[in-house]
Amino acid sequence: MAKPVLNAPQFQTESDAFAYVEARLWPNGPVCPHCQETARIGRLNGKTTRPGLHKCYACKKPFTVRMGTLFEDSHLPLHLWLQVIHLMCASKKGIATRQIQRMLNCSMKTAWFLGHRIRLAMDPGAATPIGGAGKTVEADDMEVGRSPKTRRRPKGRRGNMRILSLVERGGTIRSIILDHLGVAPRLYKHLDKRSRLVTDSANVFKRSGAAKHEAVDHSKFEWARGDVHTNTLEGFFSIFKRGIVGVYQHIDAKHFDRYAAEFDFRMNQRVKLGYSDTDRADAALQGVNGKRLTYETTH
Ligand SMILES: [Zn+2]
């Protein structure tokens, strides 16, 4: 992996890291997390005061920008958080837990948990259907897992994970973990019915409710017919697979949705849509608000 540029000030010192995060989470000045006061707030600047400490003169309580965010329960310095967020946003296939561990010189457990907190920040949560009038949406499903040659489990689907992804061309992607419900009901739920849908010729895509549906027939070696193809998703699946197999290696099925959120996030903030690595990291930073993840809820 190419070495990302981490010599910007916010990655180096705690006070610069706080200034960076405050500018982004408090664009209109500090907000008291206890009582929402915005006016009567002072910054505490004593020599022994920890960085970023503020005091609210309405409720008399101290606070920092970390409160009420994903950073709150963590002892990790903010500038190290920013380093890991940046790396995760800049690495196309994700970043291995071992690499986080080496960077921060922390335990595997801490590194693993940190990665999952950032994935939570990347998760958009409740979302509207994909596509719309005049929009083209590609849909396809993918299986991720060990190849039959190296798989230790007995034959069959067990142990492998499947996702359904929908992407609006030039727009948003969403990946949904498939369980026993399968593709059809998920597609129906997440697709804006005014869209034009393009898929392969599998039967599961036939009851999507889309205004228009066109399919290429892979069984007849037809991969594209004009703009009827699923190449955007093929590209995404290829990166996702290489990330899961090459970087993350042993992921647990019960956390698969978080990895899907991570790969979706980078795709949604892709270079083609005008995002730089820094823009992408700033977008992830916007997701830390109001999200808490305790070690217990991860297990
Ligand atoms: Zn207050």
PDB file of C-alpha atoms and ligand atoms in Angstrom:
ATOM      1  CA  MET A   1       0.000   0.000   0.000  1.00  0.00           C
ATOM      2  CA  ALA A   2       1.279   3.467  -0.834  1.00  0.00           C
ATOM      3  CA  LYS A   3       2.098   5.487   2.241  1.00  0.00           C
ATOM      4  CA  PRO A   4      -0.550   8.166   2.780  1.00  0.00           C
ATOM      5  CA  VAL A   5       0.522  11.656   3.773  1.00  0.00           C
ATOM      6  CA  LEU A   6       0.138  11.856   7.524  1.00  0.00           C
ATOM      7  CA  ASN A   7       2.306  14.881   8.278  1.00  0.00           C
ATOM      8  CA  ALA A   8      -0.559  17.394   8.348  1.00  0.00           C
ATOM      9  CA  PRO A   9      -0.757  19.101  11.797  1.00  0.00           C
ATOM     10  CA  GLN A  10      -4.000  17.388  12.907  1.00  0.00           C
ATOM     11  CA  PHE A  11      -2.220  14.024  12.786  1.00  0.00           C
ATOM     12  CA  GLN A  12       0.722  15.262  14.856  1.00  0.00           C
ATOM     13  CA  THR A  13      -0.414  17.065  17.999  1.00  0.00           C
ATOM     14  CA  GLU A  14      -3.424  16.842  20.272  1.00  0.00           C
ATOM     15  CA  SER A  15      -4.199  20.569  20.163  1.00  0.00           C
ATOM     16  CA  ASP A  16      -4.168  20.597  16.349  1.00  0.00           C
ATOM     17  CA  ALA A  17      -6.339  17.481  16.290  1.00  0.00           C
ATOM     18  CA  PHE A  18      -8.897  19.167  18.547  1.00  0.00           C
ATOM     19  CA  ALA A  19      -8.881  22.332  16.426  1.00  0.00           C
ATOM     20  CA  TYR A  20      -9.464  20.202  13.304  1.00  0.00           C
ATOM     21  CA  VAL A  21     -12.339  18.197  14.770  1.00  0.00           C
ATOM     22  CA  GLU A  22     -13.943  21.253  16.432  1.00  0.00           C
ATOM     23  CA  ALA A  23     -13.960  23.140  13.133  1.00  0.00           C
ATOM     24  CA  ARG A  24     -15.835  20.253  11.529  1.00  0.00           C
ATOM     25  CA  LEU A  25     -18.237  19.162  14.265  1.00  0.00           C
ATOM     26  CA  TRP A  26     -18.915  22.696  15.541  1.00  0.00           C
ATOM     27  CA  PRO A  27     -18.983  24.781  12.350  1.00  0.00           C
ATOM     28  CA  ASN A  28     -20.900  27.536  14.183  1.00  0.00           C
ATOM     29  CA  GLY A  29     -18.862  27.450  17.382  1.00  0.00           C
ATOM     30  CA  PRO A  30     -18.926  25.162  20.426  1.00  0.00           C
ATOM     31  CA  VAL A  31     -22.164  23.527  21.552  1.00  0.00           C
ATOM     32  CA  CYS A  32     -22.602  22.294  25.130  1.00  0.00           C
ATOM     33  CA  PRO A  33     -23.494  18.570  24.965  1.00  0.00           C
ATOM     34  CA  HIS A  34     -25.229  18.787  28.346  1.00  0.00           C
ATOM     35  CA  CYS A  35     -27.679  21.660  27.734  1.00  0.00           C
ATOM     36  CA  GLN A  36     -27.133  22.686  24.052  1.00  0.00           C
ATOM     37  CA  GLU A  37     -25.952  26.159  25.087  1.00  0.00           C
ATOM     38  CA  THR A  38     -24.013  27.933  22.311  1.00  0.00           C
ATOM     39  CA  ALA A  39     -23.382  31.440  23.664  1.00  0.00           C
ATOM     40  CA  ARG A  40     -22.028  31.379  27.225  1.00  0.00           C
ATOM     41  CA  ILE A  41     -19.124  29.026  26.671  1.00  0.00           C
ATOM     42  CA  GLY A  42     -15.477  29.539  27.516  1.00  0.00           C
ATOM     43  CA  ARG A  43     -12.377  27.647  26.500  1.00  0.00           C
ATOM     44  CA  LEU A  44     -10.149  26.587  29.377  1.00  0.00           C
ATOM     45  CA  ASN A  45      -6.575  27.382  28.535  1.00  0.00           C
ATOM     46  CA  GLY A  46      -4.545  26.624  31.663  1.00  0.00           C
ATOM     47  CA  LYS A  47      -1.130  25.025  31.253  1.00  0.00           C
ATOM     48  CA  THR A  48      -2.264  21.822  32.925  1.00  0.00           C
ATOM     49  CA  THR A  49      -5.694  21.826  31.256  1.00  0.00           C
ATOM     50  CA  ARG A  50      -6.216  18.988  28.799  1.00  0.00           C
ATOM     51  CA  PRO A  51      -6.627  20.022  25.148  1.00  0.00           C
ATOM     52  CA  GLY A  52     -10.067  20.998  23.909  1.00  0.00           C
ATOM     53  CA  LEU A  53     -11.581  21.543  27.335  1.00  0.00           C
ATOM     54  CA  HIS A  54     -14.503  23.993  27.424  1.00  0.00           C
ATOM     55  CA  LYS A  55     -16.792  25.181  30.157  1.00  0.00           C
ATOM     56  CA  CYS A  56     -20.462  25.942  29.798  1.00  0.00           C
ATOM     57  CA  TYR A  57     -21.519  28.908  31.970  1.00  0.00           C
ATOM     58  CA  ALA A  58     -25.199  28.005  31.541  1.00  0.00           C
ATOM     59  CA  CYS A  59     -25.004  24.584  33.212  1.00  0.00           C
ATOM     60  CA  LYS A  60     -21.539  25.037  34.767  1.00  0.00           C
ATOM     61  CA  LYS A  61     -20.265  21.767  33.310  1.00  0.00           C
ATOM     62  CA  PRO A  62     -17.010  21.106  31.461  1.00  0.00           C
ATOM     63  CA  PHE A  63     -16.921  19.345  28.081  1.00  0.00           C
ATOM     64  CA  THR A  64     -14.853  18.657  24.964  1.00  0.00           C
ATOM     65  CA  VAL A  65     -15.812  17.975  21.357  1.00  0.00           C
ATOM     66  CA  ARG A  66     -15.332  14.246  22.046  1.00  0.00           C
ATOM     67  CA  MET A  67     -18.414  14.109  24.272  1.00  0.00           C
ATOM     68  CA  GLY A  68     -21.488  12.517  22.729  1.00  0.00           C
ATOM     69  CA  THR A  69     -19.447  11.071  19.871  1.00  0.00           C
ATOM     70  CA  LEU A  70     -17.768   7.780  19.042  1.00  0.00           C
ATOM     71  CA  PHE A  71     -14.586   9.186  20.635  1.00  0.00           C
ATOM     72  CA  GLU A  72     -16.118   9.618  24.065  1.00  0.00           C
ATOM     73  CA  ASP A  73     -15.426   6.216  25.596  1.00  0.00           C
ATOM     74  CA  SER A  74     -11.949   5.933  24.186  1.00  0.00           C
ATOM     75  CA  HIS A  75      -8.615   6.760  25.799  1.00  0.00           C
ATOM     76  CA  LEU A  76      -6.875   6.987  22.451  1.00  0.00           C
ATOM     77  CA  PRO A  77      -5.518  10.480  21.710  1.00  0.00           C
ATOM     78  CA  LEU A  78      -7.547  12.296  19.082  1.00  0.00           C
ATOM     79  CA  HIS A  79      -4.636  12.770  16.652  1.00  0.00           C
ATOM     80  CA  LEU A  80      -4.185   8.975  16.533  1.00  0.00           C
ATOM     81  CA  TRP A  81      -7.894   8.519  15.898  1.00  0.00           C
ATOM     82  CA  LEU A  82      -7.562  10.912  12.965  1.00  0.00           C
ATOM     83  CA  GLN A  83      -4.620   8.921  11.598  1.00  0.00           C
ATOM     84  CA  VAL A  84      -6.574   5.670  11.623  1.00  0.00           C
ATOM     85  CA  ILE A  85      -9.700   7.284  10.126  1.00  0.00           C
ATOM     86  CA  HIS A  86      -7.599   8.795   7.356  1.00  0.00           C
ATOM     87  CA  LEU A  87      -5.875   5.508   6.532  1.00  0.00           C
ATOM     88  CA  MET A  88      -9.132   3.620   6.500  1.00  0.00           C
ATOM     89  CA  CYS A  89     -10.706   6.187   4.194  1.00  0.00           C
ATOM     90  CA  ALA A  90      -7.686   6.309   1.878  1.00  0.00           C
ATOM     91  CA  SER A  91      -7.124   2.548   1.538  1.00  0.00           C
ATOM     92  CA  LYS A  92      -9.239   1.139  -1.236  1.00  0.00           C
ATOM     93  CA  LYS A  93      -9.413  -2.350   0.217  1.00  0.00           C
ATOM     94  CA  GLY A  94      -9.481  -1.356   3.874  1.00  0.00           C
ATOM     95  CA  ILE A  95      -6.807  -1.547   6.529  1.00  0.00           C
ATOM     96  CA  ALA A  96      -5.790  -4.671   8.415  1.00  0.00           C
ATOM     97  CA  THR A  97      -6.242  -4.810  12.185  1.00  0.00           C
ATOM     98  CA  ARG A  98      -2.558  -5.742  12.448  1.00  0.00           C
ATOM     99  CA  GLN A  99      -1.573  -2.586  10.655  1.00  0.00           C
ATOM    100  CA  ILE A 100      -3.600  -0.448  13.081  1.00  0.00           C
ATOM    101  CA  GLN A 101      -1.987  -2.369  15.927  1.00  0.00           C
ATOM    102  CA  ARG A 102       1.523  -1.670  14.610  1.00  0.00           C
ATOM    103  CA  MET A 103       0.747   2.010  13.965  1.00  0.00           C
ATOM    104  CA  LEU A 104      -0.611   2.640  17.442  1.00  0.00           C
ATOM    105  CA  ASN A 105       1.444   0.060  19.264  1.00  0.00           C
ATOM    106  CA  CYS A 106      -1.715  -1.175  20.960  1.00  0.00           C
ATOM    107  CA  SER A 107      -3.295  -4.585  21.541  1.00  0.00           C
ATOM    108  CA  MET A 108      -5.054  -6.493  18.747  1.00  0.00           C
ATOM    109  CA  LYS A 109      -8.272  -6.159  20.696  1.00  0.00           C
ATOM    110  CA  THR A 110      -7.983  -2.365  20.847  1.00  0.00           C
ATOM    111  CA  ALA A 111      -7.087  -2.176  17.153  1.00  0.00           C
ATOM    112  CA  TRP A 112      -9.967  -4.412  16.143  1.00  0.00           C
ATOM    113  CA  PHE A 113     -12.439  -2.441  18.212  1.00  0.00           C
ATOM    114  CA  LEU A 114     -11.157   0.849  16.808  1.00  0.00           C
ATOM    115  CA  GLY A 115     -11.737  -0.392  13.261  1.00  0.00           C
ATOM    116  CA  HIS A 116     -15.295  -1.331  14.138  1.00  0.00           C
ATOM    117  CA  ARG A 117     -16.017   2.061  15.675  1.00  0.00           C
ATOM    118  CA  ILE A 118     -14.889   3.760  12.496  1.00  0.00           C
ATOM    119  CA  ARG A 119     -17.050   1.396  10.448  1.00  0.00           C
ATOM    120  CA  LEU A 120     -19.982   2.490  12.593  1.00  0.00           C
ATOM    121  CA  ALA A 121     -19.195   6.133  11.790  1.00  0.00           C
ATOM    122  CA  MET A 122     -19.231   5.196   8.104  1.00  0.00           C
ATOM    123  CA  ASP A 123     -22.675   3.593   8.348  1.00  0.00           C
ATOM    124  CA  PRO A 124     -25.343   6.003   7.083  1.00  0.00           C
ATOM    125  CA  GLY A 125     -28.061   4.261   9.124  1.00  0.00           C
ATOM    126  CA  ALA A 126     -31.658   4.706   7.952  1.00  0.00           C
ATOM    127  CA  ALA A 127     -31.740   5.475   4.264  1.00  0.00           C
ATOM    128  CA  THR A 128     -34.157   6.213   1.443  1.00  0.00           C
ATOM    129  CA  PRO A 129     -34.585   3.872  -1.569  1.00  0.00           C
ATOM    130  CA  ILE A 130     -31.896   3.890  -4.263  1.00  0.00           C
ATOM    131  CA  GLY A 131     -32.554   5.494  -7.651  1.00  0.00           C
ATOM    132  CA  GLY A 132     -35.512   7.548  -8.811  1.00  0.00           C
ATOM    133  CA  ALA A 133     -37.294   8.844 -11.909  1.00  0.00           C
ATOM    134  CA  GLY A 134     -34.897   8.963 -14.862  1.00  0.00           C
ATOM    135  CA  LYS A 135     -32.187   7.119 -12.886  1.00  0.00           C
ATOM    136  CA  THR A 136     -30.512   3.856 -13.836  1.00  0.00           C
ATOM    137  CA  VAL A 137     -29.826   1.414 -11.027  1.00  0.00           C
ATOM    138  CA  GLU A 138     -27.632  -1.683 -11.292  1.00  0.00           C
ATOM    139  CA  ALA A 139     -28.377  -4.590  -8.960  1.00  0.00           C
ATOM    140  CA  ASP A 140     -26.436  -7.798  -8.450  1.00  0.00           C
ATOM    141  CA  ASP A 141     -25.580 -10.246  -5.707  1.00  0.00           C
ATOM    142  CA  MET A 142     -22.217 -11.619  -4.667  1.00  0.00           C
ATOM    143  CA  GLU A 143     -20.933 -14.390  -2.480  1.00  0.00           C
ATOM    144  CA  VAL A 144     -17.829 -13.740  -0.376  1.00  0.00           C
ATOM    145  CA  GLY A 145     -15.879 -16.480   1.263  1.00  0.00           C
ATOM    146  CA  ARG A 146     -13.219 -19.069   0.908  1.00  0.00           C
ATOM    147  CA  SER A 147     -12.990 -20.920  -2.364  1.00  0.00           C
ATOM    148  CA  PRO A 148     -14.099 -24.577  -2.280  1.00  0.00           C
ATOM    149  CA  LYS A 149     -10.434 -25.604  -2.437  1.00  0.00           C
ATOM    150  CA  THR A 150      -9.441 -23.972   0.839  1.00  0.00           C
ATOM    151  CA  ARG A 151     -12.752 -24.037   2.614  1.00  0.00           C
ATOM    152  CA  ARG A 152     -12.637 -26.209   5.692  1.00  0.00           C
ATOM    153  CA  ARG A 153     -16.376 -26.355   6.181  1.00  0.00           C
ATOM    154  CA  PRO A 154     -18.521 -29.040   4.585  1.00  0.00           C
ATOM    155  CA  LYS A 155     -19.860 -28.382   1.102  1.00  0.00           C
ATOM    156  CA  GLY A 156     -22.680 -25.944   0.598  1.00  0.00           C
ATOM    157  CA  ARG A 157     -23.397 -22.316   1.276  1.00  0.00           C
ATOM    158  CA  ARG A 158     -22.833 -22.404   5.011  1.00  0.00           C
ATOM    159  CA  GLY A 159     -19.948 -20.216   6.086  1.00  0.00           C
ATOM    160  CA  ASN A 160     -20.036 -18.015   3.038  1.00  0.00           C
ATOM    161  CA  MET A 161     -21.695 -14.643   3.108  1.00  0.00           C
ATOM    162  CA  ARG A 162     -23.824 -13.088   0.436  1.00  0.00           C
ATOM    163  CA  ILE A 163     -24.729  -9.517  -0.269  1.00  0.00           C
ATOM    164  CA  LEU A 164     -27.094  -7.758  -2.621  1.00  0.00           C
ATOM    165  CA  SER A 165     -25.846  -4.405  -3.887  1.00  0.00           C
ATOM    166  CA  LEU A 166     -27.745  -1.649  -5.654  1.00  0.00           C
ATOM    167  CA  VAL A 167     -25.948   1.294  -7.217  1.00  0.00           C
ATOM    168  CA  GLU A 168     -27.403   4.310  -8.946  1.00  0.00           C
ATOM    169  CA  ARG A 169     -25.101   5.202 -11.829  1.00  0.00           C
ATOM    170  CA  GLY A 170     -23.266   8.370 -10.801  1.00  0.00           C
ATOM    171  CA  GLY A 171     -24.812   8.092  -7.337  1.00  0.00           C
ATOM    172  CA  THR A 172     -25.292   6.081  -4.192  1.00  0.00           C
ATOM    173  CA  ILE A 173     -24.532   2.431  -3.528  1.00  0.00           C
ATOM    174  CA  ARG A 174     -26.097   0.232  -0.859  1.00  0.00           C
ATOM    175  CA  SER A 175     -25.142  -3.315   0.078  1.00  0.00           C
ATOM    176  CA  ILE A 176     -27.548  -5.489   2.005  1.00  0.00           C
ATOM    177  CA  ILE A 177     -26.560  -8.695   3.773  1.00  0.00           C
ATOM    178  CA  LEU A 178     -28.614 -11.607   2.492  1.00  0.00           C
ATOM    179  CA  ASP A 179     -30.053 -14.114   4.919  1.00  0.00           C
ATOM    180  CA  HIS A 180     -32.812 -16.675   4.389  1.00  0.00           C
ATOM    181  CA  LEU A 181     -35.042 -13.971   2.866  1.00  0.00           C
ATOM    182  CA  GLY A 182     -32.939 -13.823  -0.276  1.00  0.00           C
ATOM    183  CA  VAL A 183     -32.697 -11.221  -3.005  1.00  0.00           C
ATOM    184  CA  ALA A 184     -36.254 -10.472  -4.187  1.00  0.00           C
ATOM    185  CA  PRO A 185     -37.810  -8.906  -1.037  1.00  0.00           C
ATOM    186  CA  ARG A 186     -34.648  -6.913  -0.305  1.00  0.00           C
ATOM    187  CA  LEU A 187     -34.504  -5.573  -3.827  1.00  0.00           C
ATOM    188  CA  TYR A 188     -38.172  -4.630  -3.631  1.00  0.00           C
ATOM    189  CA  LYS A 189     -37.599  -2.759  -0.376  1.00  0.00           C
ATOM    190  CA  HIS A 190     -34.449  -0.822  -1.298  1.00  0.00           C
ATOM    191  CA  LEU A 191     -35.171   0.126  -4.922  1.00  0.00           C
ATOM    192  CA  ASP A 192     -36.996   3.334  -5.849  1.00  0.00           C
ATOM    193  CA  LYS A 193     -39.689   1.905  -8.133  1.00  0.00           C
ATOM    194  CA  ARG A 194     -39.467   4.798 -10.589  1.00  0.00           C
ATOM    195  CA  SER A 195     -35.954   3.637 -11.553  1.00  0.00           C
ATOM    196  CA  ARG A 196     -34.808   1.796 -14.617  1.00  0.00           C
ATOM    197  CA  LEU A 197     -33.211  -1.400 -13.312  1.00  0.00           C
ATOM    198  CA  VAL A 198     -30.388  -3.271 -15.053  1.00  0.00           C
ATOM    199  CA  THR A 199     -29.322  -6.729 -13.895  1.00  0.00           C
ATOM    200  CA  ASP A 200     -28.270 -10.101 -15.186  1.00  0.00           C
ATOM    201  CA  SER A 201     -30.997 -12.492 -16.233  1.00  0.00           C
ATOM    202  CA  ALA A 202     -31.423 -14.314 -12.895  1.00  0.00           C
ATOM    203  CA  ASN A 203     -35.060 -14.847 -11.947  1.00  0.00           C
ATOM    204  CA  VAL A 204     -34.670 -13.149  -8.561  1.00  0.00           C
ATOM    205  CA  PHE A 205     -34.500  -9.733 -10.240  1.00  0.00           C
ATOM    206  CA  LYS A 206     -37.791 -10.115 -12.100  1.00  0.00           C
ATOM    207  CA  ARG A 207     -40.180  -8.986  -9.352  1.00  0.00           C
ATOM    208  CA  SER A 208     -38.441  -5.759  -8.382  1.00  0.00           C
ATOM    209  CA  GLY A 209     -41.385  -3.482  -9.191  1.00  0.00           C
ATOM    210  CA  ALA A 210     -39.081  -1.206 -11.245  1.00  0.00           C
ATOM    211  CA  ALA A 211     -40.649   1.052 -13.906  1.00  0.00           C
ATOM    212  CA  LYS A 212     -38.345  -0.582 -16.453  1.00  0.00           C
ATOM    213  CA  HIS A 213     -36.154  -3.666 -16.199  1.00  0.00           C
ATOM    214  CA  GLU A 214     -33.474  -4.758 -18.659  1.00  0.00           C
ATOM    215  CA  ALA A 215     -31.148  -7.720 -18.274  1.00  0.00           C
ATOM    216  CA  VAL A 216     -28.029  -9.118 -19.899  1.00  0.00           C
ATOM    217  CA  ASP A 217     -27.845 -12.875 -20.262  1.00  0.00           C
ATOM    218  CA  HIS A 218     -24.562 -14.087 -18.795  1.00  0.00           C
ATOM    219  CA  SER A 219     -25.502 -17.689 -19.657  1.00  0.00           C
ATOM    220  CA  LYS A 220     -25.328 -16.663 -23.318  1.00  0.00           C
ATOM    221  CA  PHE A 221     -22.014 -14.853 -22.752  1.00  0.00           C
ATOM    222  CA  GLU A 222     -23.714 -11.502 -23.090  1.00  0.00           C
ATOM    223  CA  TRP A 223     -22.047  -9.031 -20.669  1.00  0.00           C
ATOM    224  CA  ALA A 224     -23.179  -5.715 -22.073  1.00  0.00           C
ATOM    225  CA  ARG A 225     -25.775  -4.533 -24.554  1.00  0.00           C
ATOM    226  CA  GLY A 226     -25.315  -0.796 -24.984  1.00  0.00           C
ATOM    227  CA  ASP A 227     -25.622   0.633 -21.480  1.00  0.00           C
ATOM    228  CA  VAL A 228     -27.353  -2.481 -20.177  1.00  0.00           C
ATOM    229  CA  HIS A 229     -24.649  -3.967 -17.965  1.00  0.00           C
ATOM    230  CA  THR A 230     -23.625  -4.295 -14.316  1.00  0.00           C
ATOM    231  CA  ASN A 231     -20.016  -3.173 -14.751  1.00  0.00           C
ATOM    232  CA  THR A 232     -20.179  -0.573 -11.947  1.00  0.00           C
ATOM    233  CA  LEU A 233     -21.058  -3.327  -9.501  1.00  0.00           C
ATOM    234  CA  GLU A 234     -18.580  -5.800 -10.978  1.00  0.00           C
ATOM    235  CA  GLY A 235     -15.843  -3.254 -10.187  1.00  0.00           C
ATOM    236  CA  PHE A 236     -17.155  -2.715  -6.669  1.00  0.00           C
ATOM    237  CA  PHE A 237     -17.467  -6.462  -5.985  1.00  0.00           C
ATOM    238  CA  SER A 238     -13.928  -7.041  -7.174  1.00  0.00           C
ATOM    239  CA  ILE A 239     -12.536  -4.469  -4.684  1.00  0.00           C
ATOM    240  CA  PHE A 240     -14.789  -5.780  -1.905  1.00  0.00           C
ATOM    241  CA  LYS A 241     -13.676  -9.378  -2.498  1.00  0.00           C
ATOM    242  CA  ARG A 242     -10.006  -8.482  -2.617  1.00  0.00           C
ATOM    243  CA  GLY A 243     -10.442  -6.519   0.624  1.00  0.00           C
ATOM    244  CA  ILE A 244     -12.236  -9.329   2.427  1.00  0.00           C
ATOM    245  CA  VAL A 245      -9.926 -12.073   1.218  1.00  0.00           C
ATOM    246  CA  GLY A 246      -6.651 -10.137   1.162  1.00  0.00           C
ATOM    247  CA  VAL A 247      -6.909  -7.590   3.985  1.00  0.00           C
ATOM    248  CA  TYR A 248      -9.461  -8.756   6.496  1.00  0.00           C
ATOM    249  CA  GLN A 249      -9.038 -12.513   6.009  1.00  0.00           C
ATOM    250  CA  HIS A 250     -10.935 -13.838   9.018  1.00  0.00           C
ATOM    251  CA  ILE A 251     -14.111 -11.883   9.318  1.00  0.00           C
ATOM    252  CA  ASP A 252     -16.989 -13.061  11.365  1.00  0.00           C
ATOM    253  CA  ALA A 253     -20.343 -13.419   9.598  1.00  0.00           C
ATOM    254  CA  LYS A 254     -22.066 -11.488  12.369  1.00  0.00           C
ATOM    255  CA  HIS A 255     -19.945  -8.398  11.662  1.00  0.00           C
ATOM    256  CA  PHE A 256     -20.218  -8.653   7.898  1.00  0.00           C
ATOM    257  CA  ASP A 257     -22.720  -5.792   7.719  1.00  0.00           C
ATOM    258  CA  ARG A 258     -20.110  -3.427   9.189  1.00  0.00           C
ATOM    259  CA  TYR A 259     -17.567  -4.342   6.527  1.00  0.00           C
ATOM    260  CA  ALA A 260     -20.246  -3.840   3.874  1.00  0.00           C
ATOM    261  CA  ALA A 261     -20.889  -0.357   5.331  1.00  0.00           C
ATOM    262  CA  GLU A 262     -17.156   0.391   5.092  1.00  0.00           C
ATOM    263  CA  PHE A 263     -16.863  -0.596   1.435  1.00  0.00           C
ATOM    264  CA  ASP A 264     -20.131   1.183   0.590  1.00  0.00           C
ATOM    265  CA  PHE A 265     -18.849   4.306   2.324  1.00  0.00           C
ATOM    266  CA  ARG A 266     -15.680   4.526   0.234  1.00  0.00           C
ATOM    267  CA  MET A 267     -17.681   3.822  -2.946  1.00  0.00           C
ATOM    268  CA  ASN A 268     -20.195   6.546  -2.018  1.00  0.00           C
ATOM    269  CA  GLN A 269     -17.351   9.024  -1.548  1.00  0.00           C
ATOM    270  CA  ARG A 270     -15.445   7.813  -4.593  1.00  0.00           C
ATOM    271  CA  VAL A 271     -12.892   9.806  -6.599  1.00  0.00           C
ATOM    272  CA  LYS A 272     -15.208   9.699  -9.613  1.00  0.00           C
ATOM    273  CA  LEU A 273     -17.769  11.699  -7.634  1.00  0.00           C
ATOM    274  CA  GLY A 274     -15.117  14.298  -6.781  1.00  0.00           C
ATOM    275  CA  TYR A 275     -13.921  13.130  -3.360  1.00  0.00           C
ATOM    276  CA  SER A 276     -10.283  13.259  -2.250  1.00  0.00           C
ATOM    277  CA  ASP A 277      -8.899  11.116   0.583  1.00  0.00           C
ATOM    278  CA  THR A 278      -9.239  14.106   2.914  1.00  0.00           C
ATOM    279  CA  ASP A 279     -12.851  14.795   1.855  1.00  0.00           C
ATOM    280  CA  ARG A 280     -13.627  11.154   2.541  1.00  0.00           C
ATOM    281  CA  ALA A 281     -12.030  11.275   6.004  1.00  0.00           C
ATOM    282  CA  ASP A 282     -13.995  14.468   6.759  1.00  0.00           C
ATOM    283  CA  ALA A 283     -17.199  12.702   5.691  1.00  0.00           C
ATOM    284  CA  ALA A 284     -16.404   9.848   8.090  1.00  0.00           C
ATOM    285  CA  LEU A 285     -15.806  12.418  10.823  1.00  0.00           C
ATOM    286  CA  GLN A 286     -19.332  13.735  10.311  1.00  0.00           C
ATOM    287  CA  GLY A 287     -20.564  10.237  11.169  1.00  0.00           C
ATOM    288  CA  VAL A 288     -19.085  10.128  14.686  1.00  0.00           C
ATOM    289  CA  ASN A 289     -21.799  12.320  16.175  1.00  0.00           C
ATOM    290  CA  GLY A 290     -24.389  10.698  18.385  1.00  0.00           C
ATOM    291  CA  LYS A 291     -22.887   7.250  17.882  1.00  0.00           C
ATOM    292  CA  ARG A 292     -21.594   5.209  20.740  1.00  0.00           C
ATOM    293  CA  LEU A 293     -20.301   1.686  20.505  1.00  0.00           C
ATOM    294  CA  THR A 294     -19.300  -0.150  23.610  1.00  0.00           C
ATOM    295  CA  TYR A 295     -17.194  -3.242  23.644  1.00  0.00           C
ATOM    296  CA  GLU A 296     -20.158  -5.146  25.061  1.00  0.00           C
ATOM    297  CA  THR A 297     -22.508  -4.299  22.173  1.00  0.00           C
ATOM    298  CA  THR A 298     -19.909  -5.620  19.736  1.00  0.00           C
ATOM    299  CA  HIS A 299     -20.022  -9.063  21.326  1.00  0.00           C
TER     300      HIS A 299
HETATM  301 ZN    ZN B   1     -24.335  23.466  29.328  1.00  0.00          ZN
END
